[in-house]
XYZ file of N, CA and C in Angstrom:
201
model
N -117.718 134.284 -0.317
C -116.915 133.222 -0.123
C -116.564 132.457 -1.392
N -115.081 132.299 -1.739
C -114.809 131.656 -3.095
C -114.846 130.299 -2.878
N -114.725 129.755 -4.215
C -114.710 128.112 -4.371
C -113.705 127.348 -3.617
N -112.468 128.022 -3.599
C -111.548 127.397 -2.916
C -111.729 127.447 -1.324
N -112.142 128.337 -0.757
C -112.450 128.156 0.598
C -113.756 127.216 0.842
N -114.652 127.349 0.011
C -115.852 126.226 0.259
C -115.441 124.827 0.066
N -114.503 124.808 -0.773
C -113.901 123.152 -1.197
C -113.308 122.893 0.238
N -112.235 123.753 0.777
C -111.381 123.370 1.887
C -112.539 123.303 3.201
N -113.407 124.076 3.375
C -114.362 123.755 4.368
C -115.044 122.512 4.441
N -115.548 122.211 3.218
C -116.074 120.797 2.709
C -115.057 119.750 3.075
N -113.952 119.634 2.804
C -113.045 118.779 3.044
C -112.698 118.608 4.393
N -112.411 119.790 5.156
C -112.326 119.784 6.696
C -113.313 119.178 7.495
N -114.680 119.578 7.050
C -115.625 118.963 7.866
C -115.823 117.611 7.602
N -115.604 117.064 6.406
C -115.671 115.768 6.247
C -114.556 114.839 7.021
N -113.313 115.418 7.059
C -112.212 114.822 7.760
C -112.610 114.974 9.443
N -113.194 116.053 9.862
C -113.488 116.201 11.105
C -114.653 115.322 11.660
N -115.519 114.909 10.742
C -116.554 114.023 10.938
C -116.143 112.819 10.844
N -114.984 112.257 10.197
C -114.480 110.982 10.243
C -113.872 110.719 11.450
N -113.093 111.733 11.914
C -112.124 111.726 13.156
C -113.236 111.526 14.325
N -114.237 112.261 14.377
C -115.181 112.169 15.558
C -116.011 110.902 15.621
N -116.328 110.248 14.288
C -116.798 108.983 14.242
C -115.766 107.871 14.780
N -114.681 108.196 14.305
C -113.686 107.148 15.032
C -113.418 107.220 16.479
N -113.274 108.466 16.995
C -112.854 108.967 18.352
C -114.086 108.618 19.192
N -115.162 108.906 18.746
C -116.554 108.719 19.634
C -117.461 107.997 19.134
N -117.357 106.414 18.975
C -118.209 105.703 18.139
C -119.623 105.756 18.690
N -120.624 105.830 17.800
C -122.051 105.770 18.242
C -122.383 104.605 19.256
N -121.786 103.541 18.824
C -122.017 102.181 19.816
C -120.544 101.687 20.214
N -120.456 101.502 21.554
C -119.234 100.851 21.839
C -118.972 99.325 21.481
N -117.769 98.963 20.873
C -117.577 97.567 20.734
C -117.183 96.737 21.879
N -118.262 96.034 22.398
C -118.127 95.401 23.794
C -117.761 94.129 23.455
N -117.415 93.785 22.195
C -117.121 92.066 21.924
C -118.331 91.280 21.903
N -118.141 89.922 22.218
C -119.396 89.254 22.277
C -120.456 89.588 23.212
N -121.578 89.631 22.910
C -122.616 89.834 23.782
C -122.682 88.894 24.737
N -123.220 89.573 25.997
C -123.328 88.654 27.053
C -124.719 89.087 27.766
N -125.617 88.283 27.815
C -126.924 88.674 28.389
C -126.655 88.835 30.098
N -127.112 89.981 30.573
C -126.998 90.346 31.865
C -127.807 89.296 32.658
N -127.155 88.831 33.837
C -127.803 87.962 34.642
C -128.469 88.688 36.074
N -129.062 87.860 36.621
C -129.620 88.451 38.051
C -128.602 88.948 38.916
N -127.356 88.146 38.871
C -126.243 88.489 39.924
C -125.701 89.655 39.297
N -125.541 90.125 38.059
C -125.275 91.390 37.489
C -126.126 92.572 37.980
N -127.460 92.297 37.716
C -128.463 93.447 38.219
C -128.215 93.716 39.553
N -128.107 92.682 40.387
C -127.783 93.021 41.864
C -126.644 93.510 42.273
N -125.590 93.147 41.705
C -124.392 93.961 41.954
C -124.320 95.353 41.380
N -125.118 95.661 40.222
C -125.094 96.955 39.682
C -126.157 97.989 40.742
N -127.221 97.172 41.307
C -128.127 97.865 42.285
C -127.271 98.184 43.397
N -126.436 97.249 44.094
C -125.921 97.446 45.328
C -124.736 98.682 45.058
N -124.154 98.648 43.884
C -123.155 99.611 43.619
C -123.866 100.891 43.585
N -124.750 101.037 42.933
C -125.463 102.427 42.785
C -126.228 102.871 44.378
N -126.550 101.892 44.945
C -126.880 102.182 46.226
C -125.989 102.667 47.170
N -124.652 102.061 47.278
C -123.457 102.412 48.098
C -123.087 103.762 47.638
N -122.990 104.227 46.423
C -122.322 105.379 45.918
C -123.557 106.416 46.360
N -124.674 106.255 46.320
C -125.748 107.097 46.584
C -125.761 107.382 48.350
N -125.539 106.158 49.075
C -125.490 106.565 50.648
C -124.327 107.546 50.754
N -122.949 106.819 50.207
C -121.886 107.917 50.269
C -121.943 109.220 49.849
N -122.732 109.478 48.760
C -122.921 110.990 48.529
C -123.808 111.600 49.451
N -124.952 110.975 49.906
C -125.637 111.529 51.094
C -125.065 111.712 52.221
N -123.907 111.148 52.736
C -123.097 111.227 53.876
C -122.326 112.210 53.877
N -121.577 112.368 52.725
C -120.799 113.655 52.305
C -121.463 114.996 52.373
N -122.726 115.014 51.821
C -123.617 115.990 51.739
C -123.856 116.403 53.245
N -124.453 115.534 53.901
C -124.685 115.745 55.417
C -123.752 116.345 56.284
N -122.618 115.596 56.227
C -121.502 116.097 57.060
C -120.892 117.321 56.527
N -120.968 117.661 55.241
C -120.210 118.905 54.811
C -121.123 120.260 55.224
N -122.379 119.934 55.738
C -123.164 121.021 56.032
C -122.960 121.459 57.508
N -122.270 120.654 58.218
C -121.709 120.896 59.808
C -120.449 121.851 59.633
N -120.798 123.081 60.283
C -119.297 123.759 60.293
C -118.238 123.441 61.171
N -118.686 122.564 62.148
C -117.560 122.175 63.002
C -116.513 121.197 62.361
N -117.016 120.497 61.332
C -116.178 119.553 60.501
C -115.390 120.290 59.379
């Protein structure tokens, strides 16, 4: 590998790393921090519970050949 291609790959890698850092940040910018409340926790729990029940229902009914 010659010096020009090594230099090109180094520059390309640096630009690619910068692009990934911008496109997919390690931490999301969520604005001002808001502490979760009990209502937020309960709403999240109910949402997860409803989705789980829906998925179980779809799985159950999809195993019946008449439907």
